[in-house]
Short mmCIF file of C-alpha atoms in Angstrom, two decimals:
data_model
loop_
_atom_site.label_atom_id
_atom_site.label_comp_id
_atom_site.label_asym_id
_atom_site.label_seq_id
_atom_site.Cartn_x
_atom_site.Cartn_y
_atom_site.Cartn_z
CA MET A 1 65.83 0.02 -205.11
CA ALA A 2 64.47 -0.95 -208.41
CA PHE A 3 64.44 -4.62 -207.60
CA GLN A 4 63.23 -6.81 -204.99
CA LEU A 5 65.34 -9.29 -203.06
CA ARG A 6 64.13 -12.87 -202.72
CA PRO A 7 63.44 -14.09 -199.08
CA SER A 8 66.75 -15.01 -197.58
CA GLU A 9 68.87 -13.41 -200.49
CA LYS A 10 71.79 -11.35 -199.24
CA VAL A 11 73.43 -8.48 -201.32
CA LEU A 12 77.07 -9.11 -201.61
CA LEU A 13 78.18 -6.18 -203.79
CA ILE A 14 76.54 -3.01 -205.42
CA GLN A 15 78.74 -1.37 -207.94
CA ARG A 16 78.65 1.35 -210.56
CA ARG A 17 80.95 2.20 -213.46
CA HIS A 18 84.57 3.23 -212.39
CA TRP A 19 84.59 7.13 -211.68
CA PHE A 20 87.43 7.82 -214.25
CA THR A 21 85.06 6.76 -217.13
CA VAL A 22 82.65 9.55 -215.91
CA PHE A 23 85.43 11.92 -215.29
CA VAL A 24 86.51 11.62 -219.07
CA GLU A 25 82.93 12.34 -220.24
CA PHE A 26 82.99 15.36 -218.02
CA LEU A 27 86.29 16.44 -219.43
CA TRP A 28 84.82 16.39 -223.02
CA ILE A 29 81.95 18.43 -221.85
CA ALA A 30 84.25 20.95 -220.16
CA LEU A 31 86.34 21.17 -223.33
CA LEU A 32 83.15 21.88 -225.51
CA ALA A 33 81.97 24.43 -222.68
CA ILE A 34 85.18 26.34 -223.20
CA LEU A 35 86.16 25.85 -226.82
CA VAL A 36 82.86 26.81 -228.46
CA PRO A 37 82.51 30.18 -226.75
CA LEU A 38 86.39 30.95 -227.35
CA VAL A 39 85.71 30.25 -231.15
CA VAL A 40 82.61 32.58 -231.06
CA PHE A 41 84.63 35.23 -229.39
CA TRP A 42 87.57 34.85 -231.85
CA LEU A 43 85.20 34.99 -234.74
CA GLN A 44 83.37 38.11 -233.44
CA ILE A 45 86.69 39.96 -233.05
CA SER A 46 88.60 38.74 -236.13
CA SER A 47 85.63 38.37 -238.62
CA GLU A 48 83.34 41.06 -239.92
CA ILE A 49 80.80 38.34 -240.84
CA LEU A 50 79.66 37.33 -237.41
CA PRO A 51 78.84 40.93 -236.06
CA VAL A 52 76.83 41.62 -239.24
CA LEU A 53 74.70 38.30 -238.99
CA PHE A 54 74.20 38.54 -235.11
CA ASP A 55 73.75 41.51 -232.78
CA GLU A 56 75.63 41.08 -229.39
CA TRP A 57 72.33 40.12 -227.61
CA MET A 58 71.69 37.34 -229.92
CA ILE A 59 75.16 36.01 -229.45
CA VAL A 60 74.79 36.08 -225.74
CA LEU A 61 71.37 34.34 -226.02
CA LEU A 62 72.81 31.66 -228.29
CA LEU A 63 75.59 31.05 -225.78
CA VAL A 64 73.14 30.80 -222.95
CA MET A 65 71.07 28.30 -224.91
CA TYR A 66 74.41 26.29 -225.62
CA TYR A 67 75.27 26.23 -221.83
CA GLN A 68 71.83 25.09 -220.99
CA LEU A 69 72.34 22.17 -223.52
CA ILE A 70 75.75 21.52 -221.91
CA LEU A 71 73.96 21.44 -218.53
CA ILE A 72 71.31 18.96 -219.88
CA ILE A 73 74.05 16.65 -221.16
CA SER A 74 75.96 16.64 -217.98
CA PHE A 75 72.72 15.83 -216.09
CA THR A 76 72.24 12.94 -218.52
CA PHE A 77 75.78 11.66 -217.98
CA LEU A 78 75.52 12.00 -214.02
CA ALA A 79 72.10 10.10 -214.01
CA ASP A 80 73.33 7.59 -216.30
CA TYR A 81 76.34 6.98 -213.97
CA TYR A 82 74.36 7.30 -210.64
CA LEU A 83 71.23 4.95 -211.75
CA ASP A 84 73.12 2.30 -213.72
CA ILE A 85 74.23 -0.29 -211.03
CA TRP A 86 75.16 -3.88 -210.92
CA VAL A 87 74.37 -6.01 -207.88
CA VAL A 88 75.81 -9.37 -206.86
CA THR A 89 73.81 -11.34 -204.40
CA ASP A 90 74.15 -14.86 -203.09
CA GLN A 91 71.57 -16.24 -205.51
CA ARG A 92 71.88 -13.99 -208.79
CA LEU A 93 73.37 -11.10 -210.70
CA ILE A 94 71.18 -7.89 -211.31
CA ARG A 95 71.96 -5.34 -213.84
CA ILE A 96 69.89 -2.09 -213.73
CA GLU A 97 70.32 0.27 -216.74
CA LEU A 98 68.78 3.70 -217.42
CA ARG A 99 67.84 3.86 -220.87
CA GLY A 100 66.48 7.34 -221.37
CA PHE A 101 65.01 9.50 -218.38
CA PHE A 102 61.84 7.20 -218.14
CA ASN A 103 63.07 3.92 -219.19
CA ARG A 104 64.85 1.59 -216.96
CA LEU A 105 65.96 -2.08 -217.78
CA VAL A 106 66.41 -4.51 -215.07
CA THR A 107 68.08 -7.84 -216.06
CA THR A 108 68.60 -10.73 -213.70
CA MET A 109 70.56 -14.02 -213.88
CA ASN A 110 70.63 -16.84 -211.61
CA LEU A 111 73.95 -17.88 -210.28
CA ASN A 112 73.32 -21.54 -211.36
CA ARG A 113 73.12 -20.45 -215.04
CA ILE A 114 76.57 -19.15 -215.08
CA GLN A 115 79.16 -21.02 -217.38
CA ASP A 116 82.08 -18.71 -217.35
CA VAL A 117 83.34 -15.28 -216.20
CA LYS A 118 85.93 -13.38 -218.07
CA VAL A 119 87.69 -10.06 -217.22
CA SER A 120 88.86 -7.83 -219.91
CA THR A 121 91.05 -4.86 -219.10
CA LYS A 122 92.04 -2.68 -222.20
CA GLY A 123 93.95 0.46 -222.42
CA PHE A 124 96.59 2.35 -220.36
CA PHE A 125 94.05 4.16 -218.16
CA ALA A 126 91.87 0.92 -217.45
CA THR A 127 95.17 -0.84 -216.48
CA LEU A 128 96.45 2.28 -214.27
CA PHE A 129 93.00 2.73 -212.55
CA THR A 130 92.32 -0.93 -212.57
CA TYR A 131 88.88 -0.99 -214.22
CA GLY A 132 87.61 -3.18 -217.00
CA ASP A 133 84.60 -5.33 -218.25
CA ILE A 134 83.27 -8.46 -216.80
CA LYS A 135 81.71 -10.86 -219.29
CA ILE A 136 79.60 -13.71 -218.00
CA GLN A 137 78.53 -16.56 -220.14
CA THR A 138 75.28 -18.26 -219.35
CA ALA A 139 74.20 -21.76 -220.15
CA GLY A 140 71.71 -21.87 -223.20
CA THR A 141 71.30 -19.35 -225.87
CA GLU A 142 71.10 -16.30 -223.70
CA ALA A 143 73.33 -13.32 -224.60
CA GLU A 144 76.39 -12.56 -222.57
CA PHE A 145 75.71 -10.71 -219.38
CA VAL A 146 78.27 -7.72 -219.33
CA PHE A 147 79.30 -5.31 -216.69
CA PHE A 148 81.10 -2.47 -218.47
CA HIS A 149 83.91 -0.53 -216.65
CA THR A 150 83.80 -2.15 -213.38
CA PRO A 151 86.18 -0.98 -210.73
CA LYS A 152 88.45 -3.90 -209.64
CA PRO A 153 87.01 -6.46 -212.08
CA GLN A 154 89.32 -9.29 -210.77
CA GLU A 155 87.84 -8.99 -207.31
CA THR A 156 84.26 -8.80 -208.61
CA LYS A 157 84.98 -11.99 -210.76
CA ASN A 158 86.40 -13.80 -207.47
CA LEU A 159 83.37 -12.81 -205.62
CA ILE A 160 80.90 -14.13 -208.24
CA TYR A 161 82.95 -17.34 -208.17
CA LYS A 162 82.69 -17.52 -204.46
CA ALA A 163 78.94 -16.97 -204.42
CA LEU A 164 78.64 -19.56 -207.16
CA ASN A 165 80.73 -22.08 -205.18
CA ARG A 166 78.62 -21.37 -202.05
CA ARG A 167 75.34 -21.87 -204.14
CA VAL A 168 76.52 -25.15 -205.47
CA LYS A 169 77.55 -26.73 -202.09
#
């Protein structure tokens, strides 16, 4: 893992974004993967301009390059989904974000700094598939600690409060 546990620290939960948010991203990619070649094919058949500007092998080469770009974007989305995780331990919250392929940001927050935990579920699909954002307000001037598109956010909020109550006792 990209973080070290403290002595006697126990992991209570490891989460990623809800699968539906990644599914929607891949749906857009699939739409682009199908739509652009169809438009090129239609232009080649119905227009006299495209065949004059490009030979058939040039169109095939451009489409191959386009599909390589689609694969790179797909890999980026998949890596972002897989490598962005949120960890709830009995002592702190840990957010690990991939920002580019070679830049990883690890943010931690001690449970005793938590002032408030809010759950926000917006939209039809978020309600249907029970995912939402968890916003954690801390003591002091620190920015909000946000877990975006968390599966079952209310259960995660309850788990954070349980860990916080155990920590206080």
